[in-house]
JSON list of C-alpha atoms in Angstrom, two decimals:
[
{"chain": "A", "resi": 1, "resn": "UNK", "atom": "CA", "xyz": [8.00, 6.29, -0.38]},
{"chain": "A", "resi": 2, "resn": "UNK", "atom": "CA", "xyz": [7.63, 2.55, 0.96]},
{"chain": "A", "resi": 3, "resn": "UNK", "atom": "CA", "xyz": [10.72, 1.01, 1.44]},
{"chain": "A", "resi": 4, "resn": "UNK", "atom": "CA", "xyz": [12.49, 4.61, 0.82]},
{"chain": "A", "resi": 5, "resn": "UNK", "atom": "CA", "xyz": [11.82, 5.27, 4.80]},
{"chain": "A", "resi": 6, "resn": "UNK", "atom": "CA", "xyz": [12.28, 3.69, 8.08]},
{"chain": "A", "resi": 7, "resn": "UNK", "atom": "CA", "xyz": [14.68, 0.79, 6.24]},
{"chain": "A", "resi": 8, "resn": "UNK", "atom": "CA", "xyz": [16.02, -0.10, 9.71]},
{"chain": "A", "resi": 9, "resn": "UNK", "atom": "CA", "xyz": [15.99, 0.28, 13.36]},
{"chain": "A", "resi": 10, "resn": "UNK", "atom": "CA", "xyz": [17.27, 3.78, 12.77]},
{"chain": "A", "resi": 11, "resn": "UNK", "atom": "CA", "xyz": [15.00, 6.45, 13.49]},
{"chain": "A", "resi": 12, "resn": "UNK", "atom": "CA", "xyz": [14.07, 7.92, 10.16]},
{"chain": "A", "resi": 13, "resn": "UNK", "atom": "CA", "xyz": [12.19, 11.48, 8.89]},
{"chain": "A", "resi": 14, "resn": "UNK", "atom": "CA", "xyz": [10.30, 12.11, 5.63]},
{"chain": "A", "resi": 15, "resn": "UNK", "atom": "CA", "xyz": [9.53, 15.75, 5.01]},
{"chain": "A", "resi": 16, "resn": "UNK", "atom": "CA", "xyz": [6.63, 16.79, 2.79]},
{"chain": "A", "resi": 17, "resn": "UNK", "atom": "CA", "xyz": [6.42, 20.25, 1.24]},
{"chain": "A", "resi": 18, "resn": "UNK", "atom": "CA", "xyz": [3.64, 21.99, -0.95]},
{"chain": "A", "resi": 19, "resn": "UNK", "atom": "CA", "xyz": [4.34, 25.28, -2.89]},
{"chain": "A", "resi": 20, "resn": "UNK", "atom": "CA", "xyz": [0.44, 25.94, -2.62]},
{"chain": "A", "resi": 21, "resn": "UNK", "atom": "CA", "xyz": [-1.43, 26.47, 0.51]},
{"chain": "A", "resi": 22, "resn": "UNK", "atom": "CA", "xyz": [-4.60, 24.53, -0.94]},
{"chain": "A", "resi": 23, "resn": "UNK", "atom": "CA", "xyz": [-7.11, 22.75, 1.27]},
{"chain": "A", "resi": 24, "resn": "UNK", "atom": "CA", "xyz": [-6.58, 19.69, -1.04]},
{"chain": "A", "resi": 25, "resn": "UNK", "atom": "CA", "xyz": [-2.97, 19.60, -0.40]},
{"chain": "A", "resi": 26, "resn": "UNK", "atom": "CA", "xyz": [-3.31, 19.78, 2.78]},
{"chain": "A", "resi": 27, "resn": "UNK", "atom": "CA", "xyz": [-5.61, 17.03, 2.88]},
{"chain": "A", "resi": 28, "resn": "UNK", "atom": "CA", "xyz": [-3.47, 14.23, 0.68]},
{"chain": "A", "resi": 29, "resn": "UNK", "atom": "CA", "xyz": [-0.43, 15.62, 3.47]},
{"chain": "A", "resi": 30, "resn": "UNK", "atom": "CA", "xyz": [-2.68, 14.67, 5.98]},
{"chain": "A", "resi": 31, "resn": "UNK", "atom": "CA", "xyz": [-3.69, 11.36, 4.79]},
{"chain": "A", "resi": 32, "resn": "UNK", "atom": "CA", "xyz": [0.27, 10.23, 3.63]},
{"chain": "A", "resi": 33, "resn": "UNK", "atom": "CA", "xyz": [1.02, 11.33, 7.30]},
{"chain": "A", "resi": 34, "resn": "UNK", "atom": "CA", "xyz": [-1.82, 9.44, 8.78]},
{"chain": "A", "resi": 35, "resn": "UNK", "atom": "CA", "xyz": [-1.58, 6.17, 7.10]},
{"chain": "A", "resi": 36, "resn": "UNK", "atom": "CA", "xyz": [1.35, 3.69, 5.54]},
{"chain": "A", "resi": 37, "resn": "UNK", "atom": "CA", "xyz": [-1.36, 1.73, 3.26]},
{"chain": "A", "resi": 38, "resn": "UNK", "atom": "CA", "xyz": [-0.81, 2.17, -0.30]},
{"chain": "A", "resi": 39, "resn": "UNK", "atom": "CA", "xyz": [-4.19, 0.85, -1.45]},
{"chain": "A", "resi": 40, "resn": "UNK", "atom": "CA", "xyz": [-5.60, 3.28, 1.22]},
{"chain": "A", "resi": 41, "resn": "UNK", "atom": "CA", "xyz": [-3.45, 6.36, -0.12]},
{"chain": "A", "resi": 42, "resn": "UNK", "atom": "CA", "xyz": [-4.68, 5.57, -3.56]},
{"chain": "A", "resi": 43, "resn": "UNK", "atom": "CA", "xyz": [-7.93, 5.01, -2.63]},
{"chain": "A", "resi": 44, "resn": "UNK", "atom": "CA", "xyz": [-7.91, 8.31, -1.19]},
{"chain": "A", "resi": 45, "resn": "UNK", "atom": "CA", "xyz": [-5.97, 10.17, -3.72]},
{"chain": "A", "resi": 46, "resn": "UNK", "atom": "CA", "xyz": [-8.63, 9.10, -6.47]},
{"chain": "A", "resi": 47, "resn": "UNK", "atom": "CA", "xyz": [-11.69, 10.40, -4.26]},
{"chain": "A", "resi": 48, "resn": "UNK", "atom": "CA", "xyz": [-10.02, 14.08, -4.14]},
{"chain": "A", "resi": 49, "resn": "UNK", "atom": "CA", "xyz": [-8.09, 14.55, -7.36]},
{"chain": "A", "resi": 50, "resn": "UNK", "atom": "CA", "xyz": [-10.34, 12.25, -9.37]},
{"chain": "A", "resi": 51, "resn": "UNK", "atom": "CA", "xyz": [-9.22, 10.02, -12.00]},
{"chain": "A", "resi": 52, "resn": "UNK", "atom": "CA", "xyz": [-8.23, 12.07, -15.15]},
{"chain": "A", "resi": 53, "resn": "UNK", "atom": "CA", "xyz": [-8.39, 10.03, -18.24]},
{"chain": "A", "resi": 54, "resn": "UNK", "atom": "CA", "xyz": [-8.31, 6.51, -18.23]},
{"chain": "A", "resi": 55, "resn": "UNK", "atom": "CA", "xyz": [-6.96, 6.31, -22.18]},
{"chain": "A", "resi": 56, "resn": "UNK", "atom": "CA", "xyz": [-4.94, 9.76, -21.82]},
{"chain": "A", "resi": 57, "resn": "UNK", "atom": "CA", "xyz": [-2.56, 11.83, -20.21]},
{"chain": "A", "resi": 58, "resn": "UNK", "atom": "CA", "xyz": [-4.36, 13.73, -17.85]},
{"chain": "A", "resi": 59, "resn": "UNK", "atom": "CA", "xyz": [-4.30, 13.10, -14.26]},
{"chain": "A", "resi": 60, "resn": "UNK", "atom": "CA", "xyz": [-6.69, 14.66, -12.86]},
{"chain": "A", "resi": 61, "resn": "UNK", "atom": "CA", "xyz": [-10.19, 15.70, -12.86]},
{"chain": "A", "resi": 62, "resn": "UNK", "atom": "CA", "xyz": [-13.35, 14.34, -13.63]},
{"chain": "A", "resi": 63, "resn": "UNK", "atom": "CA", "xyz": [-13.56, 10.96, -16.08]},
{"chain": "A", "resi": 64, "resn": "UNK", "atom": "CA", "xyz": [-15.73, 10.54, -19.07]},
{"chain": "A", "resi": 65, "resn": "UNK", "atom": "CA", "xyz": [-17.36, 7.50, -17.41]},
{"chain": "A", "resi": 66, "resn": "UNK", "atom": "CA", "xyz": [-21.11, 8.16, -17.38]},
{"chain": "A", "resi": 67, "resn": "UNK", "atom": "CA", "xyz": [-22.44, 4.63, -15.40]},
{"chain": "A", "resi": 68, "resn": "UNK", "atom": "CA", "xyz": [-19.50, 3.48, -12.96]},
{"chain": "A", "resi": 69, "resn": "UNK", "atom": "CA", "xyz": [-17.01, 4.71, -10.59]},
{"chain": "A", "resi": 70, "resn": "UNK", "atom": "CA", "xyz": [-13.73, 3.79, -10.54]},
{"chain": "A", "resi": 71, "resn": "UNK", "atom": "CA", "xyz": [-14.16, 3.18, -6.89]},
{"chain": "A", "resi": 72, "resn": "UNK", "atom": "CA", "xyz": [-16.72, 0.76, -7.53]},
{"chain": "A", "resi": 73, "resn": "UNK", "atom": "CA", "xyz": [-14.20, -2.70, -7.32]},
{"chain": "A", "resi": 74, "resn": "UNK", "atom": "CA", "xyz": [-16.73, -5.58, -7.78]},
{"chain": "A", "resi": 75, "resn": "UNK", "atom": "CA", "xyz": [-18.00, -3.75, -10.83]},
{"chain": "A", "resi": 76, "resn": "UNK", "atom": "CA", "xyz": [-15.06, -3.17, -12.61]},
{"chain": "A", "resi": 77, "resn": "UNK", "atom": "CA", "xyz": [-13.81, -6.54, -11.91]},
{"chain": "A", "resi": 78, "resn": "UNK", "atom": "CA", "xyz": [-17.67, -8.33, -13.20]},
{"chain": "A", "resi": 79, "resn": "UNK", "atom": "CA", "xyz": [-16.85, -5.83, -16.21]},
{"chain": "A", "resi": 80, "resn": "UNK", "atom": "CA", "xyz": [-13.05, -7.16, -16.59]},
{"chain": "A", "resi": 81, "resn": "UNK", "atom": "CA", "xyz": [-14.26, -11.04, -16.40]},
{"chain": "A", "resi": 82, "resn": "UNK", "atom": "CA", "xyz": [-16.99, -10.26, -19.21]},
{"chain": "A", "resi": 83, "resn": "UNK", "atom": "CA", "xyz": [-14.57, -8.04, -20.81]},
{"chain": "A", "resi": 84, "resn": "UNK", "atom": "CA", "xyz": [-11.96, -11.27, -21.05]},
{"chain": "A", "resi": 85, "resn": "UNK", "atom": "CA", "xyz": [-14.53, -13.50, -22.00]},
{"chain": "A", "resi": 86, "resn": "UNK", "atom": "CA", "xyz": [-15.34, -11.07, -24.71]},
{"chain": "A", "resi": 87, "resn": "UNK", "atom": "CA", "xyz": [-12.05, -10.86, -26.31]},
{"chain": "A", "resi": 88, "resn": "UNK", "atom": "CA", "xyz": [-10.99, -14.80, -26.27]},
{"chain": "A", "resi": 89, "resn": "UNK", "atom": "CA", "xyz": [-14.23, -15.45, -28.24]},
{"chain": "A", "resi": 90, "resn": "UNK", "atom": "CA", "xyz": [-13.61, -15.59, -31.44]},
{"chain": "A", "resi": 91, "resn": "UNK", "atom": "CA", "xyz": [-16.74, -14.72, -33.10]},
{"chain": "A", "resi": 92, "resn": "UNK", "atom": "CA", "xyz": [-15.74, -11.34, -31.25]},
{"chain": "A", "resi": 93, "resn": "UNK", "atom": "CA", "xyz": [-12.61, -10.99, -32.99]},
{"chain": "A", "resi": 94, "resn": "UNK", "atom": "CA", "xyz": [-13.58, -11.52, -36.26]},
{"chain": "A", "resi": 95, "resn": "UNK", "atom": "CA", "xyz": [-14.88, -8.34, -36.08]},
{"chain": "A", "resi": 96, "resn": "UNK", "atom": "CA", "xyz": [-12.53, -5.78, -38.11]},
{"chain": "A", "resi": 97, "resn": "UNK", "atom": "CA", "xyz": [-13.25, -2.72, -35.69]},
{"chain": "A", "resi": 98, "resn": "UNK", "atom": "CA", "xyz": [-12.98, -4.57, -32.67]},
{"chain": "A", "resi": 99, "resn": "UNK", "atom": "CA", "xyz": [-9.62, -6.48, -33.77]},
{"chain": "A", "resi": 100, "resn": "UNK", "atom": "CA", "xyz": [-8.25, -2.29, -34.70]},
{"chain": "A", "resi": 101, "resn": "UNK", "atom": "CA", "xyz": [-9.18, -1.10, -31.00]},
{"chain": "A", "resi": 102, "resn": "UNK", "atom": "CA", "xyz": [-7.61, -3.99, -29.29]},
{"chain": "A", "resi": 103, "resn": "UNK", "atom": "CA", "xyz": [-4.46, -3.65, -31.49]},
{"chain": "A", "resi": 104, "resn": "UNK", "atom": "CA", "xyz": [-4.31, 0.65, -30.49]},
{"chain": "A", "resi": 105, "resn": "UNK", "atom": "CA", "xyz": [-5.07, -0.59, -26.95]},
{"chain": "A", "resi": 106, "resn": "UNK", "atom": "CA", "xyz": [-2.29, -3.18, -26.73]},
{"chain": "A", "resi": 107, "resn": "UNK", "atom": "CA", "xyz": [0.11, -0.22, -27.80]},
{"chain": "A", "resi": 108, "resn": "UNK", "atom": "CA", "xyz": [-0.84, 2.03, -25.31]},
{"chain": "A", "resi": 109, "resn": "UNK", "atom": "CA", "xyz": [-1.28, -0.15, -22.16]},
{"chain": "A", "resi": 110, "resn": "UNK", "atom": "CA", "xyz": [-0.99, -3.35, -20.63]},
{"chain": "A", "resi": 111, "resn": "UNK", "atom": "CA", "xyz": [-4.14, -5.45, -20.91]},
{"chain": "A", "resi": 112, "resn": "UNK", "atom": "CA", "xyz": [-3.53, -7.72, -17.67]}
]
């Protein structure tokens, strides 16, 4: 909603609704009405829904990550530095299984 609400001195509303009178629901209403930080909203958001699939569709749930949390900053970015290093190494991408992965991956997402 930022930028959607309060655009000027004008007193503004924003009115939430859930179909489903869940404690979770309640909670992210809570939160969205507590706060105006997106990276805190997010934050949030991951820690009660969860993170779904990071190559899918899903949005929800539990992730197939067995070692890290996506909540975990400093060691997903140590793991995107390596991860870079990795992939402009070209002994790496001489590799023929490596070079089809990064080729599926570059179709399905952006690699920034």
């Amino acid at each position: 909603f930022r930028g959607r609400i309060g655009r000027n001195d004008l007193e503004s509303f924003c009115l939430l609704f859930t179909t489903e009178d869940l404690q979770l629901n309640k909670e992210r209403l809570q939160a969205l009405a507590k706060t105006d930080d997106g990276f805190k909203l997010a934050e949030l958001d991951l820690e009660l829904r969860g993170s779904g699939e990071i190559f899918g569709t899903r949005q929800t749930g539990l992730t197939k990550l067995k070692i890290a949390k996506l909540t975990d900053t400093k060691l997903i970015k140590k793991a995107q530095n390596w991860a870079k290093k990795v992939v402009n190494t070209q002994k790496y991408l001489s590799n023929k299984q490596l070079q089809k992965l990064l080729a599926e991956l570059q179709t399905e997402m952006h690699l920034e």
